[in-house]
Amino acid sequence: MSLRGRTVGTTSLVAEAQFLVVVSGGVPVAIPSDLVRGILQPEDSQREQTIIWLGVAYPLTSLADRFGWSRAAWTPETRAILFGLGNSMLAFSVDRVMGLTDVDRRQIKPLPPHFSGPERKWITGLFLFRESLALVPDLTWLIGSPQEEAQAAALIEESPNPVQVSAARGMRQEPETVEAEEVNLADQLDVEPIEEVSDAENAPWADI
């Protein structure tokens, strides 16, 4: 089946990055599409187990758990995103899949300065997605494997680092500093509800 909700940005001379946007714990998260190996609808018995797909084992965990967010209830929209980098194969369960989007790298902005806790290690940048903000996770942190961190870092260095891009004018900020133990990105970013759209394009690995 085709992957719903693909969004294509305006043509730009600056290289674009393609992301698969998912919702986890009520927060849109953008995963680089070239790291996605597949999208599956996991069975109830697979919630805390390993998914075997095309002969490859993908340990399954909740993306919300990785960020320390409240995990949403398991629903028919829950999907397992098969994620691969080097020898690391992981599967993250997410609340739902929003779709593919192509983003001008200049539109990827760093976290606002008032985010001074551990979230700066978790998130490399963010960008506007429809009427909300999508977070771009740090690959070395997301993978969490010392053996693969060097490969992930090398992959990131091949393209402009979103953190080095200057902050967008008018980015929503709060004057106070957020303490590490009180971090809640969903609340701080005022994430708005997102609705899926009906347009679609085929993706070779999408099966939802």
PDB file of C-alpha atoms in Angstrom:
ATOM      1  CA  MET A   1       0.000   0.000   0.000  1.00  0.00           C
ATOM      2  CA  SER A   2       1.039   3.582  -0.436  1.00  0.00           C
ATOM      3  CA  LEU A   3       2.209   5.711   2.462  1.00  0.00           C
ATOM      4  CA  ARG A   4      -0.347   8.417   3.245  1.00  0.00           C
ATOM      5  CA  GLY A   5       0.402  12.053   3.760  1.00  0.00           C
ATOM      6  CA  ARG A   6       3.547  12.702   1.762  1.00  0.00           C
ATOM      7  CA  THR A   7       4.472  16.384   1.720  1.00  0.00           C
ATOM      8  CA  VAL A   8       6.840  17.871  -0.850  1.00  0.00           C
ATOM      9  CA  GLY A   9       8.460  21.206  -0.124  1.00  0.00           C
ATOM     10  CA  THR A  10       9.286  24.010  -2.523  1.00  0.00           C
ATOM     11  CA  THR A  11      12.170  23.327  -4.905  1.00  0.00           C
ATOM     12  CA  SER A  12      15.407  24.744  -3.530  1.00  0.00           C
ATOM     13  CA  LEU A  13      19.058  24.937  -4.522  1.00  0.00           C
ATOM     14  CA  VAL A  14      19.865  23.726  -1.029  1.00  0.00           C
ATOM     15  CA  ALA A  15      19.861  19.961  -0.594  1.00  0.00           C
ATOM     16  CA  GLU A  16      16.673  18.568   0.836  1.00  0.00           C
ATOM     17  CA  ALA A  17      16.332  15.888   3.466  1.00  0.00           C
ATOM     18  CA  GLN A  18      13.524  13.359   3.431  1.00  0.00           C
ATOM     19  CA  PHE A  19      11.902  12.270   6.688  1.00  0.00           C
ATOM     20  CA  LEU A  20       9.251   9.840   7.786  1.00  0.00           C
ATOM     21  CA  VAL A  21       7.126  11.746  10.297  1.00  0.00           C
ATOM     22  CA  VAL A  22       5.494   9.691  13.034  1.00  0.00           C
ATOM     23  CA  VAL A  23       3.626  10.584  16.210  1.00  0.00           C
ATOM     24  CA  SER A  24       4.902   9.217  19.508  1.00  0.00           C
ATOM     25  CA  GLY A  25       3.527  10.252  22.880  1.00  0.00           C
ATOM     26  CA  GLY A  26       1.546  12.940  21.068  1.00  0.00           C
ATOM     27  CA  VAL A  27       4.721  14.489  19.601  1.00  0.00           C
ATOM     28  CA  PRO A  28       5.645  14.465  15.871  1.00  0.00           C
ATOM     29  CA  VAL A  29       9.087  12.893  15.356  1.00  0.00           C
ATOM     30  CA  ALA A  30      10.956  12.969  12.025  1.00  0.00           C
ATOM     31  CA  ILE A  31      13.095   9.934  11.189  1.00  0.00           C
ATOM     32  CA  PRO A  32      15.484  10.093   8.186  1.00  0.00           C
ATOM     33  CA  SER A  33      13.741   8.003   5.534  1.00  0.00           C
ATOM     34  CA  ASP A  34      16.926   6.321   4.315  1.00  0.00           C
ATOM     35  CA  LEU A  35      17.227   4.587   7.700  1.00  0.00           C
ATOM     36  CA  VAL A  36      13.723   3.116   7.550  1.00  0.00           C
ATOM     37  CA  ARG A  37      13.678  -0.536   6.525  1.00  0.00           C
ATOM     38  CA  GLY A  38       9.956  -1.125   6.799  1.00  0.00           C
ATOM     39  CA  ILE A  39       6.664  -0.216   8.448  1.00  0.00           C
ATOM     40  CA  LEU A  40       4.613  -2.999   9.975  1.00  0.00           C
ATOM     41  CA  GLN A  41       1.453  -3.339  12.007  1.00  0.00           C
ATOM     42  CA  PRO A  42       2.689  -5.392  14.962  1.00  0.00           C
ATOM     43  CA  GLU A  43       0.548  -8.039  16.578  1.00  0.00           C
ATOM     44  CA  ASP A  44      -0.388  -7.843  20.243  1.00  0.00           C
ATOM     45  CA  SER A  45       2.054 -10.654  21.008  1.00  0.00           C
ATOM     46  CA  GLN A  46       4.928  -8.566  19.611  1.00  0.00           C
ATOM     47  CA  ARG A  47       4.509  -5.548  21.864  1.00  0.00           C
ATOM     48  CA  GLU A  48       7.550  -6.315  23.994  1.00  0.00           C
ATOM     49  CA  GLN A  49       9.344  -8.784  21.753  1.00  0.00           C
ATOM     50  CA  THR A  50      11.522  -8.982  18.673  1.00  0.00           C
ATOM     51  CA  ILE A  51      10.094  -8.630  15.182  1.00  0.00           C
ATOM     52  CA  ILE A  52      11.523 -10.969  12.552  1.00  0.00           C
ATOM     53  CA  TRP A  53      11.172  -9.464   9.092  1.00  0.00           C
ATOM     54  CA  LEU A  54      12.810 -10.846   5.945  1.00  0.00           C
ATOM     55  CA  GLY A  55      15.022 -12.977   8.143  1.00  0.00           C
ATOM     56  CA  VAL A  56      16.327 -10.038  10.197  1.00  0.00           C
ATOM     57  CA  ALA A  57      15.648  -9.590  13.923  1.00  0.00           C
ATOM     58  CA  TYR A  58      14.479  -6.149  15.077  1.00  0.00           C
ATOM     59  CA  PRO A  59      14.205  -5.724  18.879  1.00  0.00           C
ATOM     60  CA  LEU A  60      10.979  -3.792  19.472  1.00  0.00           C
ATOM     61  CA  THR A  61      10.669  -0.924  21.929  1.00  0.00           C
ATOM     62  CA  SER A  62       8.419   2.106  22.261  1.00  0.00           C
ATOM     63  CA  LEU A  63       9.751   5.357  20.828  1.00  0.00           C
ATOM     64  CA  ALA A  64       7.876   7.176  23.593  1.00  0.00           C
ATOM     65  CA  ASP A  65       9.787   5.131  26.176  1.00  0.00           C
ATOM     66  CA  ARG A  66      13.062   6.136  24.542  1.00  0.00           C
ATOM     67  CA  PHE A  67      12.216   9.803  25.098  1.00  0.00           C
ATOM     68  CA  GLY A  68      10.665   9.221  28.514  1.00  0.00           C
ATOM     69  CA  TRP A  69       7.225  10.311  27.305  1.00  0.00           C
ATOM     70  CA  SER A  70       3.918   8.782  28.321  1.00  0.00           C
ATOM     71  CA  ARG A  71       3.139   5.880  26.049  1.00  0.00           C
ATOM     72  CA  ALA A  72      -0.213   6.001  24.252  1.00  0.00           C
ATOM     73  CA  ALA A  73      -2.575   3.039  24.319  1.00  0.00           C
ATOM     74  CA  TRP A  74      -2.059   0.358  21.679  1.00  0.00           C
ATOM     75  CA  THR A  75      -4.504   1.084  18.802  1.00  0.00           C
ATOM     76  CA  PRO A  76      -5.132  -0.126  15.231  1.00  0.00           C
ATOM     77  CA  GLU A  77      -2.997   2.836  14.081  1.00  0.00           C
ATOM     78  CA  THR A  78       0.046   1.689  16.062  1.00  0.00           C
ATOM     79  CA  ARG A  79       2.948   0.855  13.783  1.00  0.00           C
ATOM     80  CA  ALA A  80       6.411  -0.620  14.176  1.00  0.00           C
ATOM     81  CA  ILE A  81       9.092   1.353  12.335  1.00  0.00           C
ATOM     82  CA  LEU A  82      11.975  -0.914  11.351  1.00  0.00           C
ATOM     83  CA  PHE A  83      15.145   1.115  11.685  1.00  0.00           C
ATOM     84  CA  GLY A  84      18.596   0.142  10.460  1.00  0.00           C
ATOM     85  CA  LEU A  85      22.039   1.722  10.555  1.00  0.00           C
ATOM     86  CA  GLY A  86      25.126  -0.360   9.963  1.00  0.00           C
ATOM     87  CA  ASN A  87      24.780  -3.527  12.017  1.00  0.00           C
ATOM     88  CA  SER A  88      22.168  -2.019  14.336  1.00  0.00           C
ATOM     89  CA  MET A  89      18.600  -3.091  13.648  1.00  0.00           C
ATOM     90  CA  LEU A  90      15.847  -1.743  15.884  1.00  0.00           C
ATOM     91  CA  ALA A  91      12.074  -1.432  15.765  1.00  0.00           C
ATOM     92  CA  PHE A  92      10.245   1.436  17.432  1.00  0.00           C
ATOM     93  CA  SER A  93       6.517   1.322  18.047  1.00  0.00           C
ATOM     94  CA  VAL A  94       4.777   4.644  17.372  1.00  0.00           C
ATOM     95  CA  ASP A  95       1.233   5.906  17.846  1.00  0.00           C
ATOM     96  CA  ARG A  96       0.734   6.479  14.131  1.00  0.00           C
ATOM     97  CA  VAL A  97       2.485   7.353  10.886  1.00  0.00           C
ATOM     98  CA  MET A  98       1.895  10.782   9.344  1.00  0.00           C
ATOM     99  CA  GLY A  99       3.822  10.343   6.099  1.00  0.00           C
ATOM    100  CA  LEU A 100       6.931  11.278   4.156  1.00  0.00           C
ATOM    101  CA  THR A 101       8.056  14.866   3.770  1.00  0.00           C
ATOM    102  CA  ASP A 102      10.919  16.554   1.915  1.00  0.00           C
ATOM    103  CA  VAL A 103      12.453  19.406   3.898  1.00  0.00           C
ATOM    104  CA  ASP A 104      14.825  22.138   2.786  1.00  0.00           C
ATOM    105  CA  ARG A 105      17.743  21.798   5.205  1.00  0.00           C
ATOM    106  CA  ARG A 106      17.614  25.542   5.859  1.00  0.00           C
ATOM    107  CA  GLN A 107      14.204  25.005   7.440  1.00  0.00           C
ATOM    108  CA  ILE A 108      15.626  22.644  10.076  1.00  0.00           C
ATOM    109  CA  LYS A 109      16.283  24.757  13.149  1.00  0.00           C
ATOM    110  CA  PRO A 110      18.030  24.024  16.453  1.00  0.00           C
ATOM    111  CA  LEU A 111      16.168  23.793  19.731  1.00  0.00           C
ATOM    112  CA  PRO A 112      15.457  27.220  21.263  1.00  0.00           C
ATOM    113  CA  PRO A 113      18.066  28.331  23.842  1.00  0.00           C
ATOM    114  CA  HIS A 114      15.797  27.762  26.838  1.00  0.00           C
ATOM    115  CA  PHE A 115      16.093  24.014  26.277  1.00  0.00           C
ATOM    116  CA  SER A 116      19.257  23.501  28.316  1.00  0.00           C
ATOM    117  CA  GLY A 117      18.806  19.985  29.696  1.00  0.00           C
ATOM    118  CA  PRO A 118      19.401  16.489  28.303  1.00  0.00           C
ATOM    119  CA  GLU A 119      16.944  17.109  25.481  1.00  0.00           C
ATOM    120  CA  ARG A 120      19.763  18.904  23.659  1.00  0.00           C
ATOM    121  CA  LYS A 121      21.439  15.502  23.343  1.00  0.00           C
ATOM    122  CA  TRP A 122      18.225  13.846  22.186  1.00  0.00           C
ATOM    123  CA  ILE A 123      17.209  16.361  19.500  1.00  0.00           C
ATOM    124  CA  THR A 124      19.379  17.804  16.720  1.00  0.00           C
ATOM    125  CA  GLY A 125      16.717  20.109  15.309  1.00  0.00           C
ATOM    126  CA  LEU A 126      13.086  20.725  14.461  1.00  0.00           C
ATOM    127  CA  PHE A 127      11.012  21.991  11.569  1.00  0.00           C
ATOM    128  CA  LEU A 128       7.475  23.080  10.847  1.00  0.00           C
ATOM    129  CA  PHE A 129       5.265  20.214   9.714  1.00  0.00           C
ATOM    130  CA  ARG A 130       1.758  21.231   8.732  1.00  0.00           C
ATOM    131  CA  GLU A 131       0.527  23.135  11.800  1.00  0.00           C
ATOM    132  CA  SER A 132       2.943  21.666  14.306  1.00  0.00           C
ATOM    133  CA  LEU A 133       6.655  21.061  14.914  1.00  0.00           C
ATOM    134  CA  ALA A 134       8.460  17.827  14.087  1.00  0.00           C
ATOM    135  CA  LEU A 135      11.516  16.890  16.148  1.00  0.00           C
ATOM    136  CA  VAL A 136      14.604  15.412  14.478  1.00  0.00           C
ATOM    137  CA  PRO A 137      16.248  12.946  16.904  1.00  0.00           C
ATOM    138  CA  ASP A 138      19.985  12.594  17.281  1.00  0.00           C
ATOM    139  CA  LEU A 139      20.913   9.301  15.636  1.00  0.00           C
ATOM    140  CA  THR A 140      23.767   8.464  17.995  1.00  0.00           C
ATOM    141  CA  TRP A 141      21.464   8.870  20.972  1.00  0.00           C
ATOM    142  CA  LEU A 142      18.503   7.141  19.348  1.00  0.00           C
ATOM    143  CA  ILE A 143      20.512   4.057  18.477  1.00  0.00           C
ATOM    144  CA  GLY A 144      22.125   3.969  21.889  1.00  0.00           C
ATOM    145  CA  SER A 145      24.806   1.487  20.811  1.00  0.00           C
ATOM    146  CA  PRO A 146      28.445   2.461  21.413  1.00  0.00           C
ATOM    147  CA  GLN A 147      29.505   0.233  18.527  1.00  0.00           C
ATOM    148  CA  GLU A 148      27.356   2.178  16.077  1.00  0.00           C
ATOM    149  CA  GLU A 149      27.788   5.739  17.378  1.00  0.00           C
ATOM    150  CA  ALA A 150      30.849   6.340  15.193  1.00  0.00           C
ATOM    151  CA  GLN A 151      28.937   5.245  12.074  1.00  0.00           C
ATOM    152  CA  ALA A 152      25.977   7.422  12.974  1.00  0.00           C
ATOM    153  CA  ALA A 153      28.241  10.414  13.614  1.00  0.00           C
ATOM    154  CA  ALA A 154      29.945   9.903  10.255  1.00  0.00           C
ATOM    155  CA  LEU A 155      26.566   9.765   8.519  1.00  0.00           C
ATOM    156  CA  ILE A 156      25.494  13.019  10.146  1.00  0.00           C
ATOM    157  CA  GLU A 157      28.746  14.752   9.163  1.00  0.00           C
ATOM    158  CA  GLU A 158      28.126  14.007   5.473  1.00  0.00           C
ATOM    159  CA  SER A 159      25.395  16.660   5.393  1.00  0.00           C
ATOM    160  CA  PRO A 160      24.950  20.089   7.012  1.00  0.00           C
ATOM    161  CA  ASN A 161      24.341  19.790  10.736  1.00  0.00           C
ATOM    162  CA  PRO A 162      20.882  21.207  11.554  1.00  0.00           C
ATOM    163  CA  VAL A 163      22.160  22.405  14.932  1.00  0.00           C
ATOM    164  CA  GLN A 164      24.537  24.788  13.158  1.00  0.00           C
ATOM    165  CA  VAL A 165      21.674  26.525  11.360  1.00  0.00           C
ATOM    166  CA  SER A 166      20.642  29.802  12.969  1.00  0.00           C
ATOM    167  CA  ALA A 167      17.346  29.799  14.875  1.00  0.00           C
ATOM    168  CA  ALA A 168      14.232  30.774  12.963  1.00  0.00           C
ATOM    169  CA  ARG A 169      12.917  34.266  13.508  1.00  0.00           C
ATOM    170  CA  GLY A 170       9.812  34.244  15.590  1.00  0.00           C
ATOM    171  CA  MET A 171      10.490  30.788  17.043  1.00  0.00           C
ATOM    172  CA  ARG A 172       8.325  30.323  20.122  1.00  0.00           C
ATOM    173  CA  GLN A 173      10.456  30.676  23.260  1.00  0.00           C
ATOM    174  CA  GLU A 174       9.884  30.969  26.995  1.00  0.00           C
ATOM    175  CA  PRO A 175      12.036  33.251  29.175  1.00  0.00           C
ATOM    176  CA  GLU A 176      12.702  30.761  31.953  1.00  0.00           C
ATOM    177  CA  THR A 177      15.283  27.978  31.900  1.00  0.00           C
ATOM    178  CA  VAL A 178      13.924  24.443  31.896  1.00  0.00           C
ATOM    179  CA  GLU A 179      15.492  22.170  34.516  1.00  0.00           C
ATOM    180  CA  ALA A 180      16.653  18.788  33.218  1.00  0.00           C
ATOM    181  CA  GLU A 181      14.400  16.771  35.483  1.00  0.00           C
ATOM    182  CA  GLU A 182      11.331  18.772  34.439  1.00  0.00           C
ATOM    183  CA  VAL A 183      11.761  18.508  30.693  1.00  0.00           C
ATOM    184  CA  ASN A 184       8.588  17.793  28.754  1.00  0.00           C
ATOM    185  CA  LEU A 185       9.092  18.603  25.095  1.00  0.00           C
ATOM    186  CA  ALA A 186       5.443  18.079  24.232  1.00  0.00           C
ATOM    187  CA  ASP A 187       4.344  20.744  26.707  1.00  0.00           C
ATOM    188  CA  GLN A 188       7.199  23.153  25.986  1.00  0.00           C
ATOM    189  CA  LEU A 189       6.670  23.111  22.227  1.00  0.00           C
ATOM    190  CA  ASP A 190       2.866  23.390  22.486  1.00  0.00           C
ATOM    191  CA  VAL A 191       2.401  20.631  19.944  1.00  0.00           C
ATOM    192  CA  GLU A 192      -0.885  21.029  18.104  1.00  0.00           C
ATOM    193  CA  PRO A 193      -3.114  18.133  16.998  1.00  0.00           C
ATOM    194  CA  ILE A 194      -2.318  16.884  13.504  1.00  0.00           C
ATOM    195  CA  GLU A 195      -4.714  15.453  10.981  1.00  0.00           C
ATOM    196  CA  GLU A 196      -3.774  13.124   8.152  1.00  0.00           C
ATOM    197  CA  VAL A 197      -4.329  14.174   4.561  1.00  0.00           C
ATOM    198  CA  SER A 198      -5.721  12.099   1.755  1.00  0.00           C
ATOM    199  CA  ASP A 199      -2.936  12.541  -0.827  1.00  0.00           C
ATOM    200  CA  ALA A 200      -0.439   9.700  -1.196  1.00  0.00           C
ATOM    201  CA  GLU A 201       2.633   8.519  -3.063  1.00  0.00           C
ATOM    202  CA  ASN A 202       4.159   5.074  -3.160  1.00  0.00           C
ATOM    203  CA  ALA A 203       7.160   4.299  -1.011  1.00  0.00           C
ATOM    204  CA  PRO A 204       9.108   1.089  -1.774  1.00  0.00           C
ATOM    205  CA  TRP A 205       9.309   0.011   1.883  1.00  0.00           C
ATOM    206  CA  ALA A 206       5.927   1.237   3.112  1.00  0.00           C
ATOM    207  CA  ASP A 207       3.415  -1.407   4.068  1.00  0.00           C
ATOM    208  CA  ILE A 208       0.902  -0.037   6.517  1.00  0.00           C
TER     209      ILE A 208
END
